[in-house]
Amino acid sequence: MTGYLLRRIIQSLFAVWGVITLVFLILQLSGDPALLLAPQGATAKDIALIRSQFGFDRPMIIQYADYLWKLIHFDLGTSFVQDLPVSEIIRARVPYTIYLASASLVVALCVGLPVGIITGVYRGKPIERMLMPIVLIGQSMPTFWTGILMIMLFAITLGVLPSSGAEGPSSVIMPAVSLGALSMATFARILRTSIIEELSKDYVRAAKAKGISFLKVLSRHVLRNASIPLITIGALELAMLLAGAVIVETVFAWPGLGQLAVQAIDARDFPVVQALVLLGSMVYIFLNFLADILYSVVDPRIKLEGRDS
């Protein structure tokens, strides 16, 4: 167990370093930020002064080494646009994104898991044919389109929900449903497939032959075994909720990290963009690591050392 954890930590550090390097190179090659930071009508001398002030005139390898040195000391730099520490800017936006992602996850789980269980257990029955369109709609509708339709219906036509902002609990309803719809469909589809597969195995037939009630077999064995692939998908979907927040937060003007990312990219605010990508990559890596740990909790037969060998 200790050896596995150590190997995964080393792999994670290399993955984060690779992401940092790739993003740094892409941003450096995307254009000169001094041209965007310079005021309208600035002369070549003014632009050169800005380039020197922010260190853009230094060799790229020196800028890269300086950036890594700051990261080692937990310094994310200073925003070119807002002239504030990047850590403070992100800290102010994180609660909104966590709130939205948590609400979206609740929507996805509360709808997706019951639908997946019902459609898996009652395969081919009328109730399955009633619920499967919900899954198909949630899987086929892009989040931005779902958001626009909800704004038109509930904000403009009915006037029962605010169309944008984060003013009170009612403001999160439409963004959470829009963001959680796709994950809901994914949870339902994966759980349905896993339950159908488990119900066809010999241990279920043996349990029925022994007179064990179907409800007990379902709750104690089938659902537990069916949850293993759901753990992998769940970790990825949770990360996707954070990534998908970029679109949803833009549509609903939600003041989270997604909206901040769009603004920073548009303004070529390199330190903010680099910090957001670093944060996103660390979330992905941590969630995948957590999923591997949960495998052995749900099914003790799975050994972490064996998975890694």
mmCIF file of N, CA and C in Angstrom, residues 117-192:
data_model
loop_
_atom_site.group_PDB
_atom_site.id
_atom_site.type_symbol
_atom_site.label_atom_id
_atom_site.label_comp_id
_atom_site.label_asym_id
_atom_site.label_seq_id
_atom_site.Cartn_x
_atom_site.Cartn_y
_atom_site.Cartn_z
ATOM 1 N N ILE A 117 -30.964 2.643 -11.408
ATOM 2 C CA ILE A 117 -31.398 1.422 -10.704
ATOM 3 C C ILE A 117 -32.719 0.910 -11.269
ATOM 4 N N ILE A 118 -33.675 1.805 -11.445
ATOM 5 C CA ILE A 118 -35.006 1.392 -11.930
ATOM 6 C C ILE A 118 -34.932 0.840 -13.343
ATOM 7 N N THR A 119 -34.209 1.519 -14.229
ATOM 8 C CA THR A 119 -34.124 1.049 -15.609
ATOM 9 C C THR A 119 -33.308 -0.231 -15.731
ATOM 10 N N GLY A 120 -32.387 -0.468 -14.791
ATOM 11 C CA GLY A 120 -31.620 -1.707 -14.809
ATOM 12 C C GLY A 120 -32.398 -2.889 -14.270
ATOM 13 N N VAL A 121 -33.120 -2.652 -13.196
ATOM 14 C CA VAL A 121 -33.901 -3.733 -12.571
ATOM 15 C C VAL A 121 -35.127 -4.075 -13.417
ATOM 16 N N TYR A 122 -35.793 -3.059 -13.933
ATOM 17 C CA TYR A 122 -37.027 -3.274 -14.704
ATOM 18 C C TYR A 122 -36.759 -3.118 -16.201
ATOM 19 N N ARG A 123 -35.708 -3.781 -16.661
ATOM 20 C CA ARG A 123 -35.346 -3.721 -18.068
ATOM 21 C C ARG A 123 -36.471 -4.297 -18.938
ATOM 22 N N GLY A 124 -36.838 -3.549 -19.972
ATOM 23 C CA GLY A 124 -37.876 -3.994 -20.885
ATOM 24 C C GLY A 124 -39.288 -3.729 -20.410
ATOM 25 N N LYS A 125 -39.447 -3.177 -19.212
ATOM 26 C CA LYS A 125 -40.776 -2.892 -18.667
ATOM 27 C C LYS A 125 -41.212 -1.472 -19.064
ATOM 28 N N PRO A 126 -42.507 -1.176 -18.930
ATOM 29 C CA PRO A 126 -42.995 0.163 -19.319
ATOM 30 C C PRO A 126 -42.300 1.302 -18.586
ATOM 31 N N ILE A 127 -41.938 1.087 -17.307
ATOM 32 C CA ILE A 127 -41.306 2.172 -16.551
ATOM 33 C C ILE A 127 -39.934 2.522 -17.126
ATOM 34 N N GLU A 128 -39.258 1.509 -17.691
ATOM 35 C CA GLU A 128 -37.969 1.794 -18.320
ATOM 36 C C GLU A 128 -38.169 2.648 -19.571
ATOM 37 N N ARG A 129 -39.182 2.314 -20.361
ATOM 38 C CA ARG A 129 -39.447 3.079 -21.578
ATOM 39 C C ARG A 129 -39.887 4.510 -21.256
ATOM 40 N N MET A 130 -40.406 4.728 -20.054
ATOM 41 C CA MET A 130 -40.789 6.076 -19.641
ATOM 42 C C MET A 130 -39.581 6.895 -19.187
ATOM 43 N N LEU A 131 -38.618 6.230 -18.547
ATOM 44 C CA LEU A 131 -37.491 6.951 -17.964
ATOM 45 C C LEU A 131 -36.317 7.125 -18.921
ATOM 46 N N MET A 132 -36.133 6.224 -19.865
ATOM 47 C CA MET A 132 -34.981 6.309 -20.759
ATOM 48 C C MET A 132 -34.939 7.591 -21.585
ATOM 49 N N PRO A 133 -36.096 8.155 -22.012
ATOM 50 C CA PRO A 133 -36.007 9.452 -22.711
ATOM 51 C C PRO A 133 -35.364 10.550 -21.880
ATOM 52 N N ILE A 134 -35.539 10.494 -20.551
ATOM 53 C CA ILE A 134 -34.890 11.481 -19.690
ATOM 54 C C ILE A 134 -33.376 11.370 -19.809
ATOM 55 N N VAL A 135 -32.892 10.124 -19.819
ATOM 56 C CA VAL A 135 -31.456 9.886 -19.950
ATOM 57 C C VAL A 135 -30.953 10.359 -21.311
ATOM 58 N N LEU A 136 -31.691 10.053 -22.351
ATOM 59 C CA LEU A 136 -31.267 10.436 -23.698
ATOM 60 C C LEU A 136 -31.251 11.953 -23.876
ATOM 61 N N ILE A 137 -32.257 12.622 -23.334
ATOM 62 C CA ILE A 137 -32.293 14.082 -23.431
ATOM 63 C C ILE A 137 -31.124 14.703 -22.672
ATOM 64 N N GLY A 138 -30.889 14.215 -21.455
ATOM 65 C CA GLY A 138 -29.785 14.753 -20.662
ATOM 66 C C GLY A 138 -28.436 14.525 -21.306
ATOM 67 N N GLN A 139 -28.293 13.415 -22.045
ATOM 68 C CA GLN A 139 -27.017 13.092 -22.662
ATOM 69 C C GLN A 139 -26.803 13.832 -23.973
ATOM 70 N N SER A 140 -27.866 14.181 -24.653
ATOM 71 C CA SER A 140 -27.744 14.772 -25.984
ATOM 72 C C SER A 140 -27.771 16.296 -25.988
ATOM 73 N N MET A 141 -28.246 16.911 -24.903
ATOM 74 C CA MET A 141 -28.369 18.375 -24.878
ATOM 75 C C MET A 141 -27.072 19.012 -24.373
ATOM 76 N N PRO A 142 -26.444 19.888 -25.158
ATOM 77 C CA PRO A 142 -25.262 20.620 -24.672
ATOM 78 C C PRO A 142 -25.641 21.510 -23.489
ATOM 79 N N THR A 143 -24.710 21.690 -22.584
ATOM 80 C CA THR A 143 -25.007 22.459 -21.369
ATOM 81 C C THR A 143 -25.393 23.900 -21.677
ATOM 82 N N PHE A 144 -24.738 24.514 -22.660
ATOM 83 C CA PHE A 144 -25.059 25.912 -22.950
ATOM 84 C C PHE A 144 -26.465 26.036 -23.545
ATOM 85 N N TRP A 145 -26.859 25.035 -24.351
ATOM 86 C CA TRP A 145 -28.188 25.077 -24.954
ATOM 87 C C TRP A 145 -29.259 24.840 -23.895
ATOM 88 N N THR A 146 -28.998 23.905 -22.987
ATOM 89 C CA THR A 146 -29.929 23.678 -21.878
ATOM 90 C C THR A 146 -30.091 24.945 -21.053
ATOM 91 N N GLY A 147 -28.979 25.623 -20.794
ATOM 92 C CA GLY A 147 -29.038 26.856 -20.021
ATOM 93 C C GLY A 147 -29.843 27.935 -20.712
ATOM 94 N N ILE A 148 -29.631 28.094 -22.020
ATOM 95 C CA ILE A 148 -30.370 29.122 -22.761
ATOM 96 C C ILE A 148 -31.868 28.826 -22.766
ATOM 97 N N LEU A 149 -32.235 27.564 -22.981
ATOM 98 C CA LEU A 149 -33.659 27.194 -22.983
ATOM 99 C C LEU A 149 -34.294 27.439 -21.616
ATOM 100 N N MET A 150 -33.557 27.125 -20.545
ATOM 101 C CA MET A 150 -34.093 27.339 -19.203
ATOM 102 C C MET A 150 -34.260 28.822 -18.902
ATOM 103 N N ILE A 151 -33.328 29.633 -19.368
ATOM 104 C CA ILE A 151 -33.458 31.086 -19.175
ATOM 105 C C ILE A 151 -34.692 31.605 -19.903
ATOM 106 N N MET A 152 -34.892 31.140 -21.139
ATOM 107 C CA MET A 152 -36.049 31.588 -21.910
ATOM 108 C C MET A 152 -37.369 31.188 -21.255
ATOM 109 N N LEU A 153 -37.392 29.967 -20.676
ATOM 110 C CA LEU A 153 -38.637 29.472 -20.095
ATOM 111 C C LEU A 153 -38.882 30.023 -18.694
ATOM 112 N N PHE A 154 -37.923 29.796 -17.791
ATOM 113 C CA PHE A 154 -38.159 30.095 -16.376
ATOM 114 C C PHE A 154 -37.845 31.541 -15.986
ATOM 115 N N ALA A 155 -36.954 32.194 -16.723
ATOM 116 C CA ALA A 155 -36.602 33.575 -16.381
ATOM 117 C C ALA A 155 -37.389 34.589 -17.199
ATOM 118 N N ILE A 156 -37.483 34.360 -18.513
ATOM 119 C CA ILE A 156 -38.131 35.348 -19.371
ATOM 120 C C ILE A 156 -39.634 35.117 -19.468
ATOM 121 N N THR A 157 -40.035 33.875 -19.790
ATOM 122 C CA THR A 157 -41.464 33.582 -19.998
ATOM 123 C C THR A 157 -42.239 33.536 -18.691
ATOM 124 N N LEU A 158 -41.770 32.714 -17.748
ATOM 125 C CA LEU A 158 -42.482 32.540 -16.478
ATOM 126 C C LEU A 158 -42.045 33.536 -15.412
ATOM 127 N N GLY A 159 -40.817 33.987 -15.463
ATOM 128 C CA GLY A 159 -40.322 34.964 -14.496
ATOM 129 C C GLY A 159 -40.229 34.455 -13.077
ATOM 130 N N VAL A 160 -39.955 33.150 -12.918
ATOM 131 C CA VAL A 160 -39.925 32.569 -11.570
ATOM 132 C C VAL A 160 -38.501 32.407 -11.044
ATOM 133 N N LEU A 161 -37.493 32.500 -11.922
ATOM 134 C CA LEU A 161 -36.107 32.318 -11.498
ATOM 135 C C LEU A 161 -35.246 33.421 -12.097
ATOM 136 N N PRO A 162 -34.219 33.860 -11.377
ATOM 137 C CA PRO A 162 -33.315 34.882 -11.921
ATOM 138 C C PRO A 162 -32.497 34.325 -13.079
ATOM 139 N N SER A 163 -32.238 35.153 -14.060
ATOM 140 C CA SER A 163 -31.536 34.692 -15.260
ATOM 141 C C SER A 163 -30.021 34.678 -15.103
ATOM 142 N N SER A 164 -29.493 35.407 -14.136
ATOM 143 C CA SER A 164 -28.043 35.472 -13.995
ATOM 144 C C SER A 164 -27.677 35.903 -12.577
ATOM 145 N N GLY A 165 -26.374 35.840 -12.302
ATOM 146 C CA GLY A 165 -25.879 36.266 -10.998
ATOM 147 C C GLY A 165 -25.954 35.177 -9.947
ATOM 148 N N ALA A 166 -25.565 35.552 -8.737
ATOM 149 C CA ALA A 166 -25.561 34.613 -7.612
ATOM 150 C C ALA A 166 -26.226 35.253 -6.409
ATOM 151 N N GLU A 167 -27.437 35.719 -6.627
ATOM 152 C CA GLU A 167 -28.184 36.408 -5.576
ATOM 153 C C GLU A 167 -29.200 35.463 -4.934
ATOM 154 N N GLY A 168 -28.773 34.694 -3.951
ATOM 155 C CA GLY A 168 -29.681 33.822 -3.230
ATOM 156 C C GLY A 168 -29.720 32.407 -3.778
ATOM 157 N N PRO A 169 -30.349 31.480 -3.027
ATOM 158 C CA PRO A 169 -30.401 30.062 -3.421
ATOM 159 C C PRO A 169 -31.088 29.826 -4.753
ATOM 160 N N SER A 170 -32.078 30.641 -5.096
ATOM 161 C CA SER A 170 -32.804 30.417 -6.351
ATOM 162 C C SER A 170 -31.916 30.630 -7.572
ATOM 163 N N SER A 171 -30.829 31.376 -7.419
ATOM 164 C CA SER A 171 -29.951 31.661 -8.557
ATOM 165 C C SER A 171 -29.176 30.436 -9.019
ATOM 166 N N VAL A 172 -29.013 29.451 -8.133
ATOM 167 C CA VAL A 172 -28.197 28.288 -8.486
ATOM 168 C C VAL A 172 -29.014 27.177 -9.136
ATOM 169 N N ILE A 173 -30.330 27.282 -9.122
ATOM 170 C CA ILE A 173 -31.175 26.184 -9.610
ATOM 171 C C ILE A 173 -30.923 25.906 -11.087
ATOM 172 N N MET A 174 -31.077 26.914 -11.928
ATOM 173 C CA MET A 174 -30.897 26.689 -13.369
ATOM 174 C C MET A 174 -29.452 26.325 -13.735
ATOM 175 N N PRO A 175 -28.419 27.000 -13.207
ATOM 176 C CA PRO A 175 -27.057 26.562 -13.524
ATOM 177 C C PRO A 175 -26.768 25.136 -13.067
ATOM 178 N N ALA A 176 -27.294 24.750 -11.897
ATOM 179 C CA ALA A 176 -27.036 23.400 -11.385
ATOM 180 C C ALA A 176 -27.700 22.339 -12.253
ATOM 181 N N VAL A 177 -28.925 22.594 -12.684
ATOM 182 C CA VAL A 177 -29.620 21.627 -13.547
ATOM 183 C C VAL A 177 -28.928 21.534 -14.905
ATOM 184 N N SER A 178 -28.547 22.676 -15.467
ATOM 185 C CA SER A 178 -27.868 22.679 -16.764
ATOM 186 C C SER A 178 -26.544 21.927 -16.702
ATOM 187 N N LEU A 179 -25.788 22.156 -15.640
ATOM 188 C CA LEU A 179 -24.478 21.527 -15.505
ATOM 189 C C LEU A 179 -24.591 20.062 -15.108
ATOM 190 N N GLY A 180 -25.601 19.721 -14.309
ATOM 191 C CA GLY A 180 -25.728 18.355 -13.815
ATOM 192 C C GLY A 180 -26.472 17.414 -14.732
ATOM 193 N N ALA A 181 -27.118 17.927 -15.791
ATOM 194 C CA ALA A 181 -27.935 17.071 -16.662
ATOM 195 C C ALA A 181 -27.100 16.001 -17.354
ATOM 196 N N LEU A 182 -25.959 16.389 -17.881
ATOM 197 C CA LEU A 182 -25.118 15.424 -18.593
ATOM 198 C C LEU A 182 -24.560 14.368 -17.638
ATOM 199 N N SER A 183 -24.119 14.777 -16.458
ATOM 200 C CA SER A 183 -23.616 13.813 -15.477
ATOM 201 C C SER A 183 -24.723 12.894 -14.995
ATOM 202 N N MET A 184 -25.924 13.429 -14.848
ATOM 203 C CA MET A 184 -27.072 12.609 -14.476
ATOM 204 C C MET A 184 -27.283 11.488 -15.478
ATOM 205 N N ALA A 185 -27.247 11.818 -16.765
ATOM 206 C CA ALA A 185 -27.436 10.809 -17.802
ATOM 207 C C ALA A 185 -26.313 9.779 -17.785
ATOM 208 N N THR A 186 -25.090 10.234 -17.552
ATOM 209 C CA THR A 186 -23.949 9.315 -17.509
ATOM 210 C C THR A 186 -24.069 8.352 -16.337
ATOM 211 N N PHE A 187 -24.400 8.863 -15.140
ATOM 212 C CA PHE A 187 -24.572 7.999 -13.974
ATOM 213 C C PHE A 187 -25.670 6.964 -14.224
ATOM 214 N N ALA A 188 -26.797 7.405 -14.774
ATOM 215 C CA ALA A 188 -27.922 6.498 -15.007
ATOM 216 C C ALA A 188 -27.544 5.417 -16.013
ATOM 217 N N ARG A 189 -26.880 5.788 -17.086
ATOM 218 C CA ARG A 189 -26.542 4.821 -18.129
ATOM 219 C C ARG A 189 -25.515 3.797 -17.639
ATOM 220 N N ILE A 190 -24.475 4.273 -16.940
ATOM 221 C CA ILE A 190 -23.439 3.355 -16.454
ATOM 222 C C ILE A 190 -24.005 2.420 -15.393
ATOM 223 N N LEU A 191 -24.798 2.950 -14.470
ATOM 224 C CA LEU A 191 -25.364 2.110 -13.410
ATOM 225 C C LEU A 191 -26.349 1.100 -13.993
ATOM 226 N N ARG A 192 -27.153 1.508 -14.953
ATOM 227 C CA ARG A 192 -28.095 0.592 -15.600
ATOM 228 C C ARG A 192 -27.360 -0.575 -16.250
#
